[in-house]
CSV table of C-alpha atoms and ligand atoms in Angstrom, one decimal:
chain,number,residue,atom,x,y,z
A,572,MET,CA,0.0,0.0,0.0
A,573,SER,CA,1.2,3.4,-0.9
A,574,ASN,CA,2.2,5.9,1.8
A,575,HIS,CA,-0.2,8.3,0.3
A,576,PHE,CA,-3.1,6.2,1.5
A,577,ARG,CA,-1.6,5.7,4.9
A,578,LEU,CA,-0.7,9.2,5.7
A,579,CYS,CA,-3.8,10.8,4.3
A,580,ALA,CA,-4.8,13.6,6.9
A,581,ARG,CA,-2.5,12.2,9.5
A,582,ARG,CA,-1.5,15.0,11.9
A,583,ILE,CA,2.4,14.9,12.4
A,584,LEU,CA,4.2,17.3,14.5
A,585,LEU,CA,7.8,17.5,13.1
A,586,GLY,CA,10.3,18.7,15.7
A,587,VAL,CA,13.5,20.1,14.4
A,588,THR,CA,16.6,20.5,16.7
A,589,GLY,CA,19.9,22.1,16.1
A,590,GLY,CA,22.3,20.1,13.9
A,591,ILE,CA,23.9,20.2,10.4
A,592,ALA,CA,21.3,17.5,9.4
A,593,ALA,CA,18.3,20.0,10.0
A,594,TYR,CA,18.2,20.7,6.3
A,595,LYS,CA,17.2,17.1,5.7
A,596,ALA,CA,14.1,17.7,7.8
A,597,ALA,CA,12.9,20.1,5.1
A,598,GLU,CA,13.1,17.2,2.6
A,599,LEU,CA,11.2,15.0,5.1
A,600,ALA,CA,8.5,17.6,5.6
A,601,ARG,CA,8.1,17.7,1.8
A,602,LEU,CA,7.7,13.9,1.6
A,603,LEU,CA,5.2,13.8,4.4
A,604,VAL,CA,3.1,16.6,2.9
A,605,ARG,CA,3.1,14.8,-0.5
A,606,ALA,CA,2.0,11.7,1.2
A,607,GLY,CA,-1.0,13.5,2.3
A,608,ALA,CA,0.0,14.4,5.9
A,609,GLU,CA,-0.7,17.6,7.8
A,610,VAL,CA,2.7,18.6,9.1
A,611,GLN,CA,3.2,21.3,11.9
A,612,VAL,CA,6.9,22.1,12.4
A,613,VAL,CA,8.2,23.1,15.9
A,614,MET,CA,11.9,24.2,15.9
A,615,THR,CA,14.1,24.7,18.9
A,616,GLU,CA,16.2,27.8,19.1
A,617,ALA,CA,19.2,26.1,18.1
A,618,ALA,CA,17.7,24.7,15.0
A,619,GLY,CA,17.2,28.2,13.8
A,620,ALA,CA,20.9,28.4,13.4
A,621,PHE,CA,20.8,25.8,10.8
A,622,ILE,CA,17.6,26.2,8.8
A,623,GLY,CA,15.1,29.1,8.3
A,624,GLU,CA,11.5,29.0,9.4
A,625,LEU,CA,10.4,30.2,6.0
A,626,THR,CA,11.6,27.1,4.4
A,627,PHE,CA,9.4,25.0,6.5
A,628,GLN,CA,6.5,27.4,6.3
A,629,ALA,CA,6.6,27.3,2.4
A,630,ILE,CA,6.7,23.5,2.4
A,631,THR,CA,4.0,22.8,5.1
A,632,GLY,CA,1.8,25.7,4.6
A,633,ARG,CA,1.8,26.4,8.3
A,634,PRO,CA,3.8,28.9,10.3
A,635,VAL,CA,6.6,27.4,12.3
A,636,ARG,CA,6.1,27.3,16.1
A,637,GLN,CA,9.0,28.0,18.4
A,638,ALA,CA,8.2,30.0,21.3
A,639,LEU,CA,6.6,28.3,24.4
A,640,PHE,CA,4.4,31.3,25.2
A,641,ASP,CA,3.5,33.0,22.0
A,642,PRO,CA,0.5,35.1,22.5
A,643,THR,CA,-0.8,34.9,18.9
A,644,HIS,CA,-0.7,31.2,19.0
A,645,GLU,CA,-1.9,30.6,22.6
A,646,ALA,CA,-5.0,32.4,21.6
A,647,ALA,CA,-5.6,30.1,18.5
A,648,MET,CA,-4.0,26.7,19.1
A,649,GLY,CA,-2.1,26.8,22.5
A,650,HIS,CA,0.7,24.4,23.2
A,651,ILE,CA,-1.7,22.0,25.0
A,652,GLU,CA,-4.0,21.9,22.1
A,653,LEU,CA,-1.0,21.4,19.9
A,654,ALA,CA,0.1,18.5,22.0
A,655,ARG,CA,-3.4,17.1,21.6
A,656,TRP,CA,-3.6,17.7,17.9
A,657,ALA,CA,-0.5,15.6,17.0
A,658,GLU,CA,-1.0,11.9,16.2
A,659,LEU,CA,2.7,11.5,15.9
A,660,ILE,CA,5.6,13.5,17.2
A,661,LEU,CA,8.7,13.0,15.2
A,662,VAL,CA,12.0,14.8,16.0
A,663,VAL,CA,14.3,15.1,13.1
A,664,PRO,CA,17.2,15.5,13.7
A,665,ALA,CA,17.3,14.8,17.4
A,666,SER,CA,20.5,16.2,18.9
A,667,ALA,CA,22.4,14.7,21.8
A,668,ASP,CA,21.3,17.6,23.8
A,669,PHE,CA,17.7,17.1,22.9
A,670,LEU,CA,17.8,13.4,23.8
A,671,ALA,CA,19.3,14.3,27.2
A,672,ARG,CA,16.6,16.8,27.9
A,673,LEU,CA,13.9,14.4,26.7
A,674,HIS,CA,15.3,11.8,29.1
A,675,ALA,CA,15.4,14.3,32.0
A,676,GLY,CA,11.8,15.4,31.2
A,677,LEU,CA,12.7,19.1,30.8
A,678,ALA,CA,10.0,21.4,29.6
A,679,ASP,CA,11.7,24.7,29.1
A,680,ASP,CA,11.0,25.2,25.4
A,681,LEU,CA,8.0,24.4,23.1
A,682,LEU,CA,9.3,21.2,21.6
A,683,SER,CA,10.2,19.5,24.9
A,684,THR,CA,7.0,20.7,26.5
A,685,LEU,CA,5.0,19.1,23.7
A,686,CYS,CA,6.9,15.8,24.1
A,687,LEU,CA,5.8,15.8,27.7
A,688,ALA,CA,2.3,17.0,27.3
A,689,SER,CA,1.3,14.7,24.4
A,690,GLU,CA,0.0,11.1,24.5
A,691,ALA,CA,0.9,10.7,20.8
A,692,PRO,CA,3.6,8.3,20.0
A,693,LEU,CA,7.1,9.9,19.9
A,694,ALA,CA,9.8,8.9,17.4
A,695,VAL,CA,13.3,10.5,17.3
A,696,ALA,CA,15.9,10.3,14.6
A,697,PRO,CA,19.2,11.1,16.2
A,698,ALA,CA,22.1,12.8,14.3
A,699,MET,CA,25.4,13.8,15.8
A,700,ASN,CA,29.1,13.3,15.7
A,701,GLN,CA,30.0,9.7,16.3
A,702,ASN,CA,31.8,10.3,19.5
A,703,MET,CA,28.8,12.1,20.9
A,704,TRP,CA,26.6,9.1,19.8
A,705,ARG,CA,29.0,6.5,21.5
A,706,HIS,CA,29.4,8.5,24.6
A,707,PRO,CA,28.0,6.7,27.7
A,708,ALA,CA,25.8,9.6,28.6
A,709,THR,CA,24.1,9.4,25.2
A,710,THR,CA,23.9,5.6,25.3
A,711,ALA,CA,22.2,5.7,28.7
A,712,ASN,CA,19.7,8.5,27.6
A,713,VAL,CA,18.8,6.4,24.4
A,714,GLU,CA,18.4,3.2,26.3
A,715,ALA,CA,16.2,5.0,28.9
A,716,LEU,CA,14.0,6.6,26.2
A,717,CYS,CA,13.6,3.2,24.4
A,718,ALA,CA,12.5,1.7,27.7
A,719,ARG,CA,9.9,4.4,27.9
A,720,GLY,CA,8.5,3.6,24.5
A,721,VAL,CA,10.2,6.2,22.5
A,722,ARG,CA,11.0,5.0,19.0
A,723,VAL,CA,14.6,5.7,18.1
A,724,TRP,CA,15.1,5.5,14.3
A,725,GLY,CA,18.7,5.3,13.4
A,726,PRO,CA,21.4,6.7,13.3
A,727,ALA,CA,23.0,5.2,10.1
A,728,GLU,CA,26.7,4.7,9.8
A,729,GLY,CA,28.8,6.5,7.3
A,730,GLU,CA,30.8,9.6,6.6
A,731,GLN,CA,29.8,12.5,8.8
A,732,ALA,CA,29.6,16.2,8.1
A,733,CYS,CA,32.5,16.7,10.3
A,734,GLY,CA,34.7,14.3,8.3
A,735,ASP,CA,34.5,11.4,10.9
A,736,GLN,CA,33.4,8.0,9.9
A,737,GLY,CA,31.0,6.1,12.1
A,738,PRO,CA,27.4,5.9,13.6
A,739,GLY,CA,25.6,9.3,13.9
A,740,ARG,CA,24.2,10.1,10.5
A,741,LEU,CA,20.6,10.9,10.1
A,742,LEU,CA,18.6,8.3,8.3
A,743,GLU,CA,17.7,9.4,4.8
A,744,PRO,CA,14.3,11.2,4.6
A,745,ALA,CA,12.8,8.4,2.4
A,746,GLU,CA,13.7,5.8,5.0
A,747,LEU,CA,12.0,8.0,7.7
A,748,LEU,CA,9.0,8.4,5.6
A,749,ALA,CA,8.7,4.6,5.2
A,750,ARG,CA,9.0,4.2,9.0
A,751,VAL,CA,6.1,6.8,9.6
A,752,GLY,CA,4.2,4.8,7.1
A,753,GLU,CA,4.8,1.6,9.0
A,754,LEU,CA,3.9,3.2,12.2
A,755,PHE,CA,0.4,4.2,11.0
A,756,GLY,CA,0.1,1.0,9.3
A,757,ARG,CA,-2.8,0.0,7.3
A,758,GLY,CA,-5.2,1.2,9.9
A,759,ARG,CA,-7.3,-1.0,12.3
A,760,LEU,CA,-10.1,-1.0,9.7
A,761,GLY,CA,-8.1,-1.5,6.6
A,762,GLY,CA,-9.9,-3.3,3.9
A,763,ARG,CA,-13.3,-2.9,5.8
A,764,LYS,CA,-16.3,-1.1,4.3
A,765,ALA,CA,-18.3,1.2,6.5
A,766,VAL,CA,-21.6,3.1,6.1
A,767,VAL,CA,-22.4,6.1,8.1
A,768,THR,CA,-25.6,8.2,8.3
A,769,ALA,CA,-25.4,11.7,9.4
A,770,GLY,CA,-27.3,14.9,9.8
A,771,PRO,CA,-31.1,15.6,10.0
A,772,THR,CA,-33.7,14.5,7.6
A,773,ARG,CA,-36.3,16.9,6.0
A,774,GLU,CA,-39.8,15.7,5.7
A,775,PRO,CA,-41.7,17.8,3.1
A,776,LEU,CA,-45.1,19.4,3.9
A,777,ASP,CA,-45.4,21.2,0.6
A,778,PRO,CA,-42.9,22.2,-2.2
A,779,VAL,CA,-41.4,24.9,0.1
A,780,ARG,CA,-41.8,23.6,3.7
A,781,PHE,CA,-40.5,20.7,5.6
A,782,LEU,CA,-40.4,19.2,9.2
A,783,GLY,CA,-36.7,19.1,10.3
A,784,ASN,CA,-34.5,19.0,13.3
A,785,ARG,CA,-31.4,20.7,14.8
A,786,SER,CA,-28.9,18.1,14.0
A,787,SER,CA,-25.7,19.6,12.6
A,788,GLY,CA,-24.2,16.4,11.3
A,789,LYS,CA,-20.9,17.0,13.1
A,790,MET,CA,-20.7,13.7,15.0
A,791,GLY,CA,-21.6,11.8,11.8
A,792,TYR,CA,-19.0,13.6,9.7
A,793,ALA,CA,-16.4,13.2,12.5
A,794,VAL,CA,-17.1,9.4,12.7
A,795,ALA,CA,-16.8,9.1,8.9
A,796,GLU,CA,-13.5,10.8,9.0
A,797,ALA,CA,-12.2,8.7,11.9
A,798,LEU,CA,-13.2,5.6,10.1
A,799,LEU,CA,-11.3,6.8,7.1
A,800,ARG,CA,-8.2,7.4,9.1
A,801,GLU,CA,-8.4,3.9,10.3
A,802,GLY,CA,-8.2,2.7,6.7
A,803,ALA,CA,-12.0,1.9,6.1
A,804,GLU,CA,-13.8,2.6,2.9
A,805,VAL,CA,-16.6,4.9,4.0
A,806,ILE,CA,-19.9,5.7,2.5
A,807,LEU,CA,-21.5,8.7,4.1
A,808,VAL,CA,-25.3,9.0,3.6
A,809,SER,CA,-26.0,12.4,4.9
A,810,GLY,CA,-29.0,14.7,5.2
A,811,PRO,CA,-28.7,18.4,4.5
A,812,VAL,CA,-25.9,19.9,6.5
A,813,SER,CA,-23.5,22.8,6.0
A,814,LEU,CA,-20.3,20.7,6.3
A,815,ALA,CA,-17.9,19.4,3.7
A,816,ALA,CA,-17.4,15.7,3.4
A,817,PRO,CA,-14.0,14.6,4.4
A,818,PRO,CA,-11.9,14.1,1.3
A,819,GLY,CA,-11.8,10.3,0.5
A,820,VAL,CA,-15.3,9.6,1.8
A,821,ARG,CA,-18.1,8.7,-0.7
A,822,LEU,CA,-20.8,11.1,0.0
A,823,VAL,CA,-24.6,10.2,-0.8
A,824,PRO,CA,-26.7,13.3,-0.1
A,825,VAL,CA,-30.3,12.7,0.8
A,826,GLU,CA,-33.3,14.7,2.2
A,827,THR,CA,-35.9,12.5,3.5
A,828,ALA,CA,-35.9,9.5,5.8
A,829,LEU,CA,-37.4,7.3,2.9
A,830,ALA,CA,-34.5,8.5,0.7
A,831,MET,CA,-32.0,7.8,3.3
A,832,ARG,CA,-33.4,4.3,4.0
A,833,GLU,CA,-33.1,3.5,0.3
A,834,ALA,CA,-29.5,4.8,0.0
A,835,VAL,CA,-28.5,3.0,3.2
A,836,LEU,CA,-30.0,-0.4,2.0
A,837,GLU,CA,-28.1,-0.1,-1.3
A,838,ALA,CA,-24.9,1.0,0.5
A,839,VAL,CA,-24.8,-1.7,3.2
A,840,ALA,CA,-24.6,-4.6,0.7
A,841,GLY,CA,-21.2,-6.2,1.6
A,842,ALA,CA,-20.4,-3.7,4.3
A,843,ASP,CA,-18.7,-4.7,7.5
A,844,LEU,CA,-19.8,-1.8,9.7
A,845,PHE,CA,-23.0,0.5,9.9
A,846,VAL,CA,-22.9,3.6,12.1
A,847,ALA,CA,-26.3,5.4,12.5
A,848,CYS,CA,-25.5,8.9,13.6
A,849,ALA,CA,-28.3,10.6,11.7
A,850,ALA,CA,-31.2,12.2,13.5
A,851,VAL,CA,-33.8,10.6,11.3
A,852,ALA,CA,-37.3,12.1,11.6
A,853,ASP,CA,-39.6,9.7,13.5
A,854,TYR,CA,-42.6,10.8,11.5
A,855,ARG,CA,-43.3,12.4,8.1
A,856,PRO,CA,-46.4,14.2,6.9
A,857,ARG,CA,-49.0,11.8,5.7
A,858,GLU,CA,-49.6,13.9,2.6
A,859,VAL,CA,-47.3,16.3,0.8
A,860,ALA,CA,-49.2,19.1,-0.8
A,861,ASP,CA,-48.6,19.6,-4.5
A,862,HIS,CA,-48.8,23.3,-4.1
A,863,LYS,CA,-47.7,25.8,-1.4
A,864,ILE,CA,-50.3,25.5,1.6
A,865,LYS,CA,-52.1,28.8,1.9
A,866,LYS,CA,-52.9,30.5,5.3
A,867,THR,CA,-56.5,30.5,4.7
A,868,GLU,CA,-57.6,28.5,7.8
A,869,GLU,CA,-57.2,29.6,11.5
A,870,THR,CA,-55.9,26.2,12.5
A,871,LEU,CA,-54.1,23.6,10.4
A,872,GLN,CA,-53.9,19.9,11.2
A,873,VAL,CA,-51.1,17.9,9.8
A,874,GLY,CA,-51.3,14.1,9.8
A,875,LEU,CA,-48.1,12.3,10.4
A,876,VAL,CA,-47.1,8.7,9.7
A,877,LYS,CA,-44.2,6.8,11.2
A,878,ASN,CA,-40.9,6.6,9.3
A,879,PRO,CA,-39.2,3.2,8.9
A,880,ASP,CA,-36.4,2.7,11.5
A,881,ILE,CA,-33.4,2.4,9.1
A,882,LEU,CA,-31.0,1.2,11.9
A,883,ARG,CA,-33.4,-1.6,13.0
A,884,GLU,CA,-33.8,-2.7,9.4
A,885,VAL,CA,-30.2,-2.9,8.8
A,886,ALA,CA,-29.8,-4.9,12.1
A,887,ALA,CA,-32.3,-7.3,10.8
A,888,LEU,CA,-30.7,-8.1,7.5
A,889,PRO,CA,-29.6,-11.7,7.1
A,890,ASP,CA,-25.8,-10.9,6.5
A,891,ARG,CA,-25.8,-7.9,8.6
A,892,PRO,CA,-22.8,-5.6,9.3
A,893,PHE,CA,-21.6,-4.6,12.8
A,894,CYS,CA,-24.4,-2.1,13.8
A,895,VAL,CA,-23.8,1.0,16.0
A,896,GLY,CA,-26.5,3.3,16.8
A,897,PHE,CA,-26.8,6.6,18.9
A,898,ALA,CA,-29.3,7.4,21.5
A,899,ALA,CA,-30.1,10.8,22.8
A,900,GLU,CA,-31.8,10.6,26.2
A,901,THR,CA,-32.8,13.3,28.7
A,902,GLU,CA,-32.9,10.8,31.7
A,903,ALA,CA,-31.8,7.5,32.9
A,904,LEU,CA,-29.1,7.3,30.3
A,905,ALA,CA,-27.6,3.9,30.7
A,906,GLY,CA,-30.9,2.1,31.2
A,907,GLN,CA,-32.8,3.7,28.3
A,908,ALA,CA,-29.9,3.3,26.1
A,909,GLU,CA,-29.3,-0.4,26.8
A,910,ALA,CA,-33.0,-1.1,26.3
A,911,LYS,CA,-32.8,0.7,22.9
A,912,ARG,CA,-29.7,-1.3,22.0
A,913,GLN,CA,-31.6,-4.6,22.6
A,914,ALA,CA,-34.8,-3.5,21.1
A,915,LYS,CA,-33.0,-2.6,17.9
A,916,GLY,CA,-31.0,-5.7,17.9
A,917,ILE,CA,-27.7,-3.8,17.4
A,918,ASP,CA,-24.2,-4.5,18.6
A,919,MET,CA,-23.3,-1.1,20.3
A,920,ILE,CA,-25.0,2.0,21.3
A,921,ALA,CA,-23.4,5.3,22.0
A,922,ALA,CA,-25.7,7.3,24.3
A,923,ASN,CA,-25.5,10.9,25.1
A,924,GLN,CA,-27.4,13.2,27.5
A,925,VAL,CA,-29.4,15.8,25.7
A,926,GLY,CA,-30.9,18.9,27.0
A,927,GLU,CA,-29.0,21.8,28.9
A,928,GLY,CA,-27.1,22.8,25.8
A,929,GLU,CA,-25.7,19.3,25.3
A,930,GLY,CA,-25.8,17.1,22.2
A,931,PHE,CA,-27.1,19.1,19.3
A,932,GLU,CA,-25.4,21.8,17.4
A,933,VAL,CA,-22.3,22.0,19.9
A,934,ASP,CA,-18.8,21.1,19.2
A,935,ASP,CA,-18.3,19.1,22.4
A,936,ASN,CA,-20.1,16.0,23.6
A,937,ALA,CA,-19.8,13.1,26.1
A,938,LEU,CA,-20.8,9.5,25.3
A,939,LEU,CA,-21.6,6.4,27.3
A,940,VAL,CA,-20.8,3.4,25.0
A,941,LEU,CA,-22.6,0.1,25.7
A,942,TRP,CA,-22.2,-3.3,24.1
A,943,GLU,CA,-23.1,-6.8,25.1
A,944,GLY,CA,-21.4,-7.3,28.5
A,945,GLY,CA,-19.4,-4.0,28.3
A,946,ARG,CA,-19.4,-0.3,28.7
A,947,LEU,CA,-17.2,2.7,28.4
A,948,GLU,CA,-17.6,6.3,29.4
A,949,LEU,CA,-16.1,8.8,27.0
A,950,PRO,CA,-15.9,12.2,28.9
A,951,ARG,CA,-16.9,15.5,27.4
A,952,GLN,CA,-14.4,16.4,24.5
A,953,PRO,CA,-14.5,17.7,21.1
A,954,LYS,CA,-16.7,15.6,18.7
A,955,THR,CA,-13.6,15.1,16.5
A,956,ARG,CA,-11.7,13.4,19.2
A,957,LEU,CA,-14.7,11.7,20.6
A,958,ALA,CA,-15.3,10.1,17.2
A,959,GLU,CA,-11.7,8.8,17.1
A,960,ARG,CA,-12.2,7.1,20.5
A,961,LEU,CA,-15.5,5.7,19.6
A,962,VAL,CA,-14.1,4.3,16.3
A,963,SER,CA,-11.3,2.7,18.2
A,964,VAL,CA,-13.7,0.9,20.6
A,965,ILE,CA,-15.7,-0.1,17.5
A,966,ALA,CA,-12.5,-1.6,15.9
A,967,GLU,CA,-11.8,-3.4,19.1
A,968,ARG,CA,-15.3,-5.0,19.4
A,969,MET,CA,-15.4,-5.9,15.7
A,970,ASP,CA,-12.1,-7.8,16.3
A,971,ALA,CA,-13.4,-9.4,19.4
A,972,GLN,CA,-16.5,-10.6,17.5
A,973,ALA,CA,-14.5,-11.8,14.6
A,974,THR,CA,-12.4,-13.9,17.0
A,975,ILE,CA,-15.6,-15.3,18.6
A,976,GLU,CA,-17.1,-16.3,15.2
A,977,ASP,CA,-13.8,-17.8,13.9
A,978,PRO,CA,-11.9,-19.1,16.9
A,979,ARG,CA,-9.0,-20.5,15.0
B,1797,CTP,N1,-32.6,5.7,13.5
B,1797,CTP,C1,-32.8,5.3,12.3
B,1797,CTP,N2,-33.9,5.4,11.7
B,1797,CTP,C2,-35.0,6.0,12.2
B,1797,CTP,C3,-34.9,6.4,13.6
B,1797,CTP,C4,-33.7,6.3,14.2
B,1797,CTP,O1,-31.8,4.7,11.8
B,1797,CTP,N3,-36.1,6.1,11.7
B,1797,CTP,C5,-31.3,5.6,14.3
B,1797,CTP,C6,-30.6,6.8,14.6
B,1797,CTP,O2,-29.6,7.2,13.5
B,1797,CTP,C7,-29.8,6.5,15.9
B,1797,CTP,C8,-30.8,5.6,16.5
B,1797,CTP,O3,-31.6,5.0,15.5
B,1797,CTP,O4,-28.7,5.7,15.7
B,1797,CTP,C9,-31.7,6.4,17.5
B,1797,CTP,O5,-32.9,5.7,17.8
B,1797,CTP,P1,-34.2,6.3,18.2
B,1797,CTP,O6,-35.1,5.1,18.5
B,1797,CTP,O7,-34.8,7.3,17.2
B,1797,CTP,O8,-33.7,7.0,19.4
B,1797,CTP,P2,-34.1,8.5,19.8
B,1797,CTP,O9,-34.0,9.4,18.7
B,1797,CTP,O10,-33.3,8.7,21.0
B,1797,CTP,O11,-35.6,8.2,20.0
B,1797,CTP,P3,-36.8,8.1,21.1
B,1797,CTP,O12,-37.5,9.4,20.9
B,1797,CTP,O13,-37.6,7.0,20.7
B,1797,CTP,O14,-36.1,8.0,22.4
């Protein structure tokens, strides 16, 4: 599989420390960007002596970050947000000094602070003079970092900038790119097909009016993107929303519940996973007027009929995919959601408390995820991150189910 597929939309924080090899970090940044990754460069002060910020800015399209407390950035994406943003921190080149500081847990500049504050995997590509590399202090630092789970890539042996021969050369950018690709791997849902519904439905009353709801589609779109990142092929059946479909997702736009049902039933053929995030209207007007309804009467009665339950229908299919539903509850969250999960015959339900400004039209949410014999509480966090956590539970449960079905 090409790296383009693997690194599509991956968020990589590229740390650059001071050393002759810093210029090679620019080539790596270029390769990562070309492979589809989003790259944010963070330079140490010493790196600035070897390479200019503008080089990285031109390559990555993002201003380089260097200061720990920079008022312009703290207001937009502060250092803690940047630590959360990163899916991988990669330090290229990593100087002997930086390795020592990393080992000691120092946090006196932006890059070292990010390394401490982030939960993302950390990889370092050391580059230094061979004597510095062989020094017992460096050896001890590297051993301790490896034991802590830091990936140490390289160094290579060969001729050094200082004229020495030996270990200490930075791995070539292409080799580093390959390692990043391997680290992200194929994704936990590589080769799987997923169908996601999102947004509201619109149930027409007449040619100009409809019954709708406040669903923004944010959760569904975030789930679609998180599935894509895990390597799944994603079909997103969406009601009308003002969001752009994540690049790489196949979007099927629909308006009514009936149209959504039709699109879903077609899309789920051969699918491994169905995630129903849409806020499907429970009822639709019994009749749709051919012409605009005039305000001639004092009162107006609108007859409603029940819409089909798309999720329940998919869950009842003979060769059904792993089915995940959402439940919005105002009270007794766990009990109501579990009852809903069983009534619909689905594998997993993600429940959220609604009312009091939660759930709809907001960027944050909290979820209680329930499945047969298990539960997980995902605390309040941005929907994008929440979706990533949810997708990781889904991948885990799908794997567990596959093992039960095929115990070889
Ligand atoms: N769903 C669906 N088709 C419908 C209605 C709901 O696929 N016609 C899906 C939703 O996408 C969601 C779940 O079913 O995953 C929600 O179930 P529902 O019973 O509608 O829950 P609530 O909206 O919480 O409804 P209730 O008012 O019954 O509590």
